[in-house]
GROMACS .gro file of C-alpha atoms in nm:
model
   98
    1MET     CA    1  -0.819  -0.478   2.696
    2SER     CA    2  -0.492  -0.419   2.517
    3GLN     CA    3  -0.459  -0.076   2.360
    4SER     CA    4  -0.347  -0.241   2.039
    5ILE     CA    5  -0.690  -0.407   1.992
    6HIS     CA    6  -0.951  -0.184   1.829
    7LYS     CA    7  -1.310  -0.307   1.810
    8PHE     CA    8  -1.589  -0.204   1.574
    9VAL     CA    9  -1.954  -0.310   1.590
   10ILE     CA   10  -2.097  -0.444   1.265
   11HIS     CA   11  -2.450  -0.545   1.175
   12PHE     CA   12  -2.701  -0.638   0.908
   13ALA     CA   13  -3.073  -0.688   0.956
   14ALA     CA   14  -3.108  -0.761   1.330
   15GLU     CA   15  -2.778  -0.945   1.371
   16TYR     CA   16  -2.484  -0.776   1.542
   17GLY     CA   17  -2.121  -0.874   1.565
   18GLN     CA   18  -1.786  -0.706   1.573
   19VAL     CA   19  -1.453  -0.676   1.399
   20GLU     CA   20  -1.135  -0.657   1.604
   21TYR     CA   21  -0.813  -0.513   1.464
   22ASP     CA   22  -0.482  -0.582   1.639
   23ALA     CA   23  -0.249  -0.294   1.550
   24ASN     CA   24   0.059  -0.474   1.684
   25LYS     CA   25   0.004  -0.794   1.487
   26LYS     CA   26  -0.164  -0.620   1.190
   27SER     CA   27  -0.437  -0.880   1.198
   28PHE     CA   28  -0.812  -0.889   1.245
   29ARG     CA   29  -1.087  -1.116   1.371
   30VAL     CA   30  -1.454  -1.111   1.268
   31LEU     CA   31  -1.713  -1.219   1.524
   32LEU     CA   32  -2.042  -1.278   1.345
   33SER     CA   33  -2.263  -1.586   1.372
   34ASP     CA   34  -2.384  -1.578   1.009
   35GLU     CA   35  -2.112  -1.783   0.837
   36PRO     CA   36  -2.151  -1.650   0.479
   37LYS     CA   37  -2.157  -1.288   0.600
   38ARG     CA   38  -1.856  -1.348   0.827
   39GLN     CA   39  -1.664  -1.497   0.535
   40ALA     CA   40  -1.758  -1.202   0.313
   41VAL     CA   41  -1.619  -0.956   0.570
   42GLU     CA   42  -1.302  -1.162   0.613
   43LYS     CA   43  -1.250  -1.177   0.238
   44TYR     CA   44  -1.304  -0.803   0.197
   45LEU     CA   45  -1.063  -0.713   0.479
   46SER     CA   46  -0.798  -0.953   0.345
   47GLN     CA   47  -0.770  -0.784   0.006
   48SER     CA   48  -0.628  -0.453  -0.113
   49HIS     CA   49  -0.873  -0.196  -0.248
   50VAL     CA   50  -0.855   0.124  -0.448
   51ILE     CA   51  -1.064   0.378  -0.257
   52GLN     CA   52  -1.153   0.729  -0.364
   53GLN     CA   53  -1.051   0.943  -0.068
   54ALA     CA   54  -1.132   1.311  -0.015
   55ASP     CA   55  -0.837   1.548  -0.007
   56GLY     CA   56  -0.772   1.707   0.332
   57ASN     CA   57  -0.900   2.059   0.266
   58ASP     CA   58  -1.142   1.999  -0.019
   59LEU     CA   59  -1.434   1.759   0.021
   60GLN     CA   60  -1.516   1.778  -0.349
   61THR     CA   61  -1.177   1.664  -0.474
   62PHE     CA   62  -1.093   1.296  -0.444
   63HIS     CA   63  -0.790   1.089  -0.528
   64ALA     CA   64  -0.751   0.716  -0.563
   65LYS     CA   65  -0.568   0.547  -0.279
   66THR     CA   66  -0.469   0.182  -0.269
   67VAL     CA   67  -0.546   0.047   0.077
   68VAL     CA   68  -0.439  -0.279   0.237
   69PRO     CA   69  -0.671  -0.287   0.540
   70THR     CA   70  -0.427  -0.462   0.772
   71ASP     CA   71  -0.136  -0.222   0.708
   72SER     CA   72  -0.243   0.027   0.977
   73LEU     CA   73  -0.536   0.134   1.192
   74ASP     CA   74  -0.605   0.425   0.954
   75SER     CA   75  -0.611   0.189   0.655
   76PHE     CA   76  -0.836  -0.051   0.843
   77LYS     CA   77  -1.082   0.226   0.931
   78LEU     CA   78  -1.080   0.358   0.575
   79ALA     CA   79  -1.156   0.011   0.440
   80LEU     CA   80  -1.440  -0.024   0.692
   81THR     CA   81  -1.603   0.289   0.548
   82ARG     CA   82  -1.662   0.092   0.227
   83LEU     CA   83  -1.760  -0.239   0.391
   84TRP     CA   84  -2.132  -0.193   0.315
   85GLN     CA   85  -2.070  -0.154  -0.058
   86HIS     CA   86  -1.892  -0.489  -0.076
   87THR     CA   87  -2.068  -0.704   0.185
   88GLY     CA   88  -2.402  -0.550   0.282
   89ILE     CA   89  -2.274  -0.517   0.640
   90TYR     CA   90  -2.284  -0.184   0.821
   91VAL     CA   91  -2.026  -0.054   1.065
   92ASP     CA   92  -2.207   0.105   1.358
   93TRP     CA   93  -1.954   0.380   1.434
   94SER     CA   94  -2.164   0.524   1.717
   95ARG     CA   95  -2.206   0.200   1.913
   96PRO     CA   96  -1.922   0.117   2.153
   97ALA     CA   97  -1.778  -0.233   2.118
   98GLU     CA   98  -1.713  -0.435   2.432
   0.00000   0.00000   0.00000
C-alpha cells in the first residue's frame, strides 16, 4: 500500500464500504455497493463546505472554516467528520481499513 493512500471504513445499516484518499493526487474513491449512497458520498466529498471547527485550546469556541475535502488529508478528515449529517453514512474511525 502506498503511504499516500489513506483508507476509511464507512457504513450504514449493515452495509460496509470504504473511502480512499490519495494525498499525492488529491483525489478520492468511494467503494460502496449501494449506488445512491455511493453517489451521495461522492457528491459531498466533491464540494466545499463551511464547517464549524473548535479552536485549538477551547472546545467551546468555534469558528467557521471553509473546507475543500480534497485539498489535504486534514481537510478530508475534517469533512468526513460531517459525512453523517449530509449522507446518513457513518465513518467507522475505530475499524482499520484494508
